JSON list of C-alpha atoms in Angstrom, two decimals:
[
{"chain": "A", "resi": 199, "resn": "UNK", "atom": "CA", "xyz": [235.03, -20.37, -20.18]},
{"chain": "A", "resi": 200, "resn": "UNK", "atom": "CA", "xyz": [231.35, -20.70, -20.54]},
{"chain": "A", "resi": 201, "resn": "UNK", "atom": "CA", "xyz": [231.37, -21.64, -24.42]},
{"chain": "A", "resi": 202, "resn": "UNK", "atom": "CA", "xyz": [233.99, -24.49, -23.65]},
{"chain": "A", "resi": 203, "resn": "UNK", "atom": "CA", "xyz": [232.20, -26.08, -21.08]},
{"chain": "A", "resi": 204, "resn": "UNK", "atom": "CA", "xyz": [228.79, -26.28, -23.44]},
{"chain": "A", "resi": 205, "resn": "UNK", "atom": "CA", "xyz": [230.69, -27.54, -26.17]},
{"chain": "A", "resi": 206, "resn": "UNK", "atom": "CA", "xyz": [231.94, -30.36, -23.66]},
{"chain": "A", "resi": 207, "resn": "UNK", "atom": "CA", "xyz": [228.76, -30.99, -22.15]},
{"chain": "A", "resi": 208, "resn": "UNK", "atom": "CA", "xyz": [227.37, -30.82, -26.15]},
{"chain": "A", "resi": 209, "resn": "UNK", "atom": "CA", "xyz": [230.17, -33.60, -26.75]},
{"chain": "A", "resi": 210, "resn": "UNK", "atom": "CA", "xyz": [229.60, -35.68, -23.93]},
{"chain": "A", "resi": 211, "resn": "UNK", "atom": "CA", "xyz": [225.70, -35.91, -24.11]},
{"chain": "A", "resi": 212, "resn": "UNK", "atom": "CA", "xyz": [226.29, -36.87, -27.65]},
{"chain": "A", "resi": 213, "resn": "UNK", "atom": "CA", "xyz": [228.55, -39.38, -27.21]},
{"chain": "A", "resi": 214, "resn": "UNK", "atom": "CA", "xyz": [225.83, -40.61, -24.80]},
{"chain": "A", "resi": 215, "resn": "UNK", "atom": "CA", "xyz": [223.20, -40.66, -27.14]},
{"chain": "A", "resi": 216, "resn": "UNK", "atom": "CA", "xyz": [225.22, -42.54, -29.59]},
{"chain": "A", "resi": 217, "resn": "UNK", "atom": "CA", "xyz": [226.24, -45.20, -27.63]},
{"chain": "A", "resi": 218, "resn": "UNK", "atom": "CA", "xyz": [222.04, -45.37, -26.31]},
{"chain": "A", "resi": 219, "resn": "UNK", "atom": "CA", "xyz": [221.33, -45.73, -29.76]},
{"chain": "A", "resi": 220, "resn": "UNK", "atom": "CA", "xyz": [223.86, -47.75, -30.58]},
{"chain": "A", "resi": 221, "resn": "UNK", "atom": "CA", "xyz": [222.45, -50.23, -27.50]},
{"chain": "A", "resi": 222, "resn": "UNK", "atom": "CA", "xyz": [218.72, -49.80, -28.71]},
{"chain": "A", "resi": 223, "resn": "UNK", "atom": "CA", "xyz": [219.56, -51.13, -31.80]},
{"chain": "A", "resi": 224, "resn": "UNK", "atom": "CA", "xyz": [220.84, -53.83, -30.63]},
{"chain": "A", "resi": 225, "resn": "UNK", "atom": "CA", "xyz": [218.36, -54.69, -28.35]},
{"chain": "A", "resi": 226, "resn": "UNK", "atom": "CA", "xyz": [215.64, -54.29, -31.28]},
{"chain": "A", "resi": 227, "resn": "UNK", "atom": "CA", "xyz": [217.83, -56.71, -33.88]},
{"chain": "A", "resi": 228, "resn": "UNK", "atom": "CA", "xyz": [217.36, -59.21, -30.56]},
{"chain": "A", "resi": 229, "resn": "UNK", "atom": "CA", "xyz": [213.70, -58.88, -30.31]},
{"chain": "A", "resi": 230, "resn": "UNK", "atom": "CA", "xyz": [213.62, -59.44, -34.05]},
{"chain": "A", "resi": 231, "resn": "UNK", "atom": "CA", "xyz": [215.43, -62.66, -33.85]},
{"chain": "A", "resi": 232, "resn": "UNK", "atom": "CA", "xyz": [213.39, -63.60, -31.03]},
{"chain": "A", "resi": 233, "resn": "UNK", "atom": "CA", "xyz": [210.29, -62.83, -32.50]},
{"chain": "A", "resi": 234, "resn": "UNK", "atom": "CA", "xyz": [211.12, -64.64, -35.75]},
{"chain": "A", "resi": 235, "resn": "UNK", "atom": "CA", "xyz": [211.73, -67.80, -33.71]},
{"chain": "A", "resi": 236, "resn": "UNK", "atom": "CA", "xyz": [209.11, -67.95, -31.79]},
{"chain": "A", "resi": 237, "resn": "UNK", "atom": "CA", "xyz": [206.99, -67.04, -34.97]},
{"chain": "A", "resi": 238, "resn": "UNK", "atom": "CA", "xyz": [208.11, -70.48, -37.02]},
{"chain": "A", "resi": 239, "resn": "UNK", "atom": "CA", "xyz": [206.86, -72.32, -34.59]},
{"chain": "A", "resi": 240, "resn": "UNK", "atom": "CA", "xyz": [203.11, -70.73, -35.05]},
{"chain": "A", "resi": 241, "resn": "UNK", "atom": "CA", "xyz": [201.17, -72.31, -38.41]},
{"chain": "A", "resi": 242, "resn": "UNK", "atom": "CA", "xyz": [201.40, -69.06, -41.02]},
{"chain": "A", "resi": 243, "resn": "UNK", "atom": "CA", "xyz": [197.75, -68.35, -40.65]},
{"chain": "A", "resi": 244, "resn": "UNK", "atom": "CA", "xyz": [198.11, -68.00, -37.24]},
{"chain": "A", "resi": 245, "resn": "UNK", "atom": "CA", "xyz": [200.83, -65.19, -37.68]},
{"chain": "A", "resi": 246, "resn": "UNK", "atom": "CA", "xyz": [198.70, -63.54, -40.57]},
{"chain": "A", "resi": 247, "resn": "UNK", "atom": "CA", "xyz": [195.89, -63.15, -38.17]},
{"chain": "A", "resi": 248, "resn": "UNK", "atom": "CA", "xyz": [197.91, -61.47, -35.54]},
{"chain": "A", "resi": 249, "resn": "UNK", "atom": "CA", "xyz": [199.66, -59.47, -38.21]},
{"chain": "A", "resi": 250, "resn": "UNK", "atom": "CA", "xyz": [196.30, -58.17, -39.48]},
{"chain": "A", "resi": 251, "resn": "UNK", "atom": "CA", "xyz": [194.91, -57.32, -35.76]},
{"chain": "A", "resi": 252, "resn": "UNK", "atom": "CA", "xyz": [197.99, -55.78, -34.86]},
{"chain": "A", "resi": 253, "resn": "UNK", "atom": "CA", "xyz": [197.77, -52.51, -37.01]},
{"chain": "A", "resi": 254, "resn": "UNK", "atom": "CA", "xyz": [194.32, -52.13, -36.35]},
{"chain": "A", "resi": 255, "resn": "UNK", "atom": "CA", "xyz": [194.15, -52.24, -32.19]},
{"chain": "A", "resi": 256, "resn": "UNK", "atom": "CA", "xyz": [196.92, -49.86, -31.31]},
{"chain": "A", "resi": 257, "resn": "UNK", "atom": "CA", "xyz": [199.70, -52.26, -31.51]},
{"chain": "A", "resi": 258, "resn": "UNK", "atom": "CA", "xyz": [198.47, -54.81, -29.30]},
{"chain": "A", "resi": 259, "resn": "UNK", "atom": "CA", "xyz": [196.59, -57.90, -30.61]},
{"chain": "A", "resi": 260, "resn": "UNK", "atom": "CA", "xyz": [196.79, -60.40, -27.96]},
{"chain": "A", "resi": 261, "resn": "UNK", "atom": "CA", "xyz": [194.90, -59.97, -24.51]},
{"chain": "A", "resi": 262, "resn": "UNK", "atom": "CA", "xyz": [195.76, -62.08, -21.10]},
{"chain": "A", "resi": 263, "resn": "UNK", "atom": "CA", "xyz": [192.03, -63.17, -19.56]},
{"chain": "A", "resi": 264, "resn": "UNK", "atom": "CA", "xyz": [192.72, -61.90, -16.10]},
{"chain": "A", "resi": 265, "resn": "UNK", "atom": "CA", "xyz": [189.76, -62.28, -13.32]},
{"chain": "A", "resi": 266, "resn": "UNK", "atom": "CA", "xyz": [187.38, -63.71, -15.99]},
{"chain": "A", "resi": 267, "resn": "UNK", "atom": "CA", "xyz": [188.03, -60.54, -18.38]},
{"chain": "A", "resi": 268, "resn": "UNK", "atom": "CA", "xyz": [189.55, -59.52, -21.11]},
{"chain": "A", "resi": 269, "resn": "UNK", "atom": "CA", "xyz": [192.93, -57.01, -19.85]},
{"chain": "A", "resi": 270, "resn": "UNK", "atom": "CA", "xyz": [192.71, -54.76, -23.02]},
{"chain": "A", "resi": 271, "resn": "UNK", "atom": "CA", "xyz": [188.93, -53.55, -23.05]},
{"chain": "A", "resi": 272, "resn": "UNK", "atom": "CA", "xyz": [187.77, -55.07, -19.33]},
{"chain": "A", "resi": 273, "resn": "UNK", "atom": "CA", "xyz": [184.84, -56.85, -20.76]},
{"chain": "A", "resi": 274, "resn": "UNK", "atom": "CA", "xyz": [183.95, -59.82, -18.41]},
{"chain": "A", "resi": 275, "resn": "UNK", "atom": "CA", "xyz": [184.13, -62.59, -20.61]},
{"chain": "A", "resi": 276, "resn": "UNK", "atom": "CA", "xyz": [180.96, -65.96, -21.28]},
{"chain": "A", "resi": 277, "resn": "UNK", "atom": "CA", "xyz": [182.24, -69.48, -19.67]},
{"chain": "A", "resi": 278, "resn": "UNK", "atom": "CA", "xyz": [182.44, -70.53, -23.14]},
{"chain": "A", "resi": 279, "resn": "UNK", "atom": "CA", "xyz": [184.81, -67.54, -24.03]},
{"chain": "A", "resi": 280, "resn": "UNK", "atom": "CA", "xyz": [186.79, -68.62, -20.83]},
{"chain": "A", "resi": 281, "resn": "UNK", "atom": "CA", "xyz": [186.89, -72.36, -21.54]},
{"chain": "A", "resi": 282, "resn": "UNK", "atom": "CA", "xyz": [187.93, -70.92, -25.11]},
{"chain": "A", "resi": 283, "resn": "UNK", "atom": "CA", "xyz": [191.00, -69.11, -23.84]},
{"chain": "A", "resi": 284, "resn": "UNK", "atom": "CA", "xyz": [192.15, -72.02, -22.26]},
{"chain": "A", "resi": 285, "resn": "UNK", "atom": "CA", "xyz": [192.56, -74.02, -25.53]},
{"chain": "A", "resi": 286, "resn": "UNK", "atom": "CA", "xyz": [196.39, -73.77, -26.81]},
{"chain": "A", "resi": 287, "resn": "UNK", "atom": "CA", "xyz": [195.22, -75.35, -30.48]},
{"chain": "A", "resi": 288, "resn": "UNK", "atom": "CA", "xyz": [192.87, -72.54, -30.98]},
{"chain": "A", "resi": 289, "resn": "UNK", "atom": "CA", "xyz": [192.39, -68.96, -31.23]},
{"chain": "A", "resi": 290, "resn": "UNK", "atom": "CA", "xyz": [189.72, -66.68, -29.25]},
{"chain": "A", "resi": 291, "resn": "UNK", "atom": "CA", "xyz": [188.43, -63.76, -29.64]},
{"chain": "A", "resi": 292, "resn": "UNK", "atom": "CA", "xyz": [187.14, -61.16, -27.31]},
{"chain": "A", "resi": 293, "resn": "UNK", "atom": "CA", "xyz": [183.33, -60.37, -28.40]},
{"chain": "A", "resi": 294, "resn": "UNK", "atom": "CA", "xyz": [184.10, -57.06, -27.57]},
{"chain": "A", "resi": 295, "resn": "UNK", "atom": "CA", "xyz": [187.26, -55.61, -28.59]},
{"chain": "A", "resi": 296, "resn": "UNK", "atom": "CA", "xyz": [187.99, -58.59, -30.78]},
{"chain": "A", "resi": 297, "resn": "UNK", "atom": "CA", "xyz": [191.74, -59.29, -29.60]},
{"chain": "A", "resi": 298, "resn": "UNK", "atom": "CA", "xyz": [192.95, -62.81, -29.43]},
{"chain": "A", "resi": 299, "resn": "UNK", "atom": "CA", "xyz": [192.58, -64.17, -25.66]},
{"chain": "A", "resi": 300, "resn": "UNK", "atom": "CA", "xyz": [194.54, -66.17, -24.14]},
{"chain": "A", "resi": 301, "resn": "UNK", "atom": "CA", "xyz": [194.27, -67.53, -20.45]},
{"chain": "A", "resi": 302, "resn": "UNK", "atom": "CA", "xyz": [196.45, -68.77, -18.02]}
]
């Protein structure tokens, strides 16, 4: 009958959902660890600047320099901003948009 079948089909996409929950959750306690690894091995004030940026540009604080601009606002970047980006003991920011750059 028709009620029967919705309560099974109720059931079953719940027992989905659980178990996609259950799997997101895990994924997200990985990221977490992953994250907090990688973040030791950044000096603190490092971390507190991209904690602080964060928040404030929509959840993305960091921007790849990609055909001599920055990817999150498009603003073709100096040579000094480029040469900049380059440097792995330093940060950069975009002039415009004021994410941390980093090149390849």
């Amino acid at each position: 009958d028709f009620l029967t079948a919705a309560e099974q089909e109720f059931s079953d996409l719940s027992n989905h959902l659980k178990q996609e929950q259950a799997q997101l959750s895990r994924d997200r306690d990985s990221s977490f660890a992953e994250r907090n690894a990688v973040a030791s091995t950044i000096p603190t004030d490092e971390v507190s600047v991209y904690e602080t940026l964060r928040p404030k540009r929509g959840g993305i604080a960091v921007a790849r320099v990609q055909n001599k601009a920055c990817t999150a606002c498009g603003t073709t970047l100096s040579a000094a901003l480029l040469h900049d980006a380059r440097n792995p003991t330093s940060l950069t920011y975009c002039d415009t948009c004021s994410r941390i750059l980093y090149a390849d």
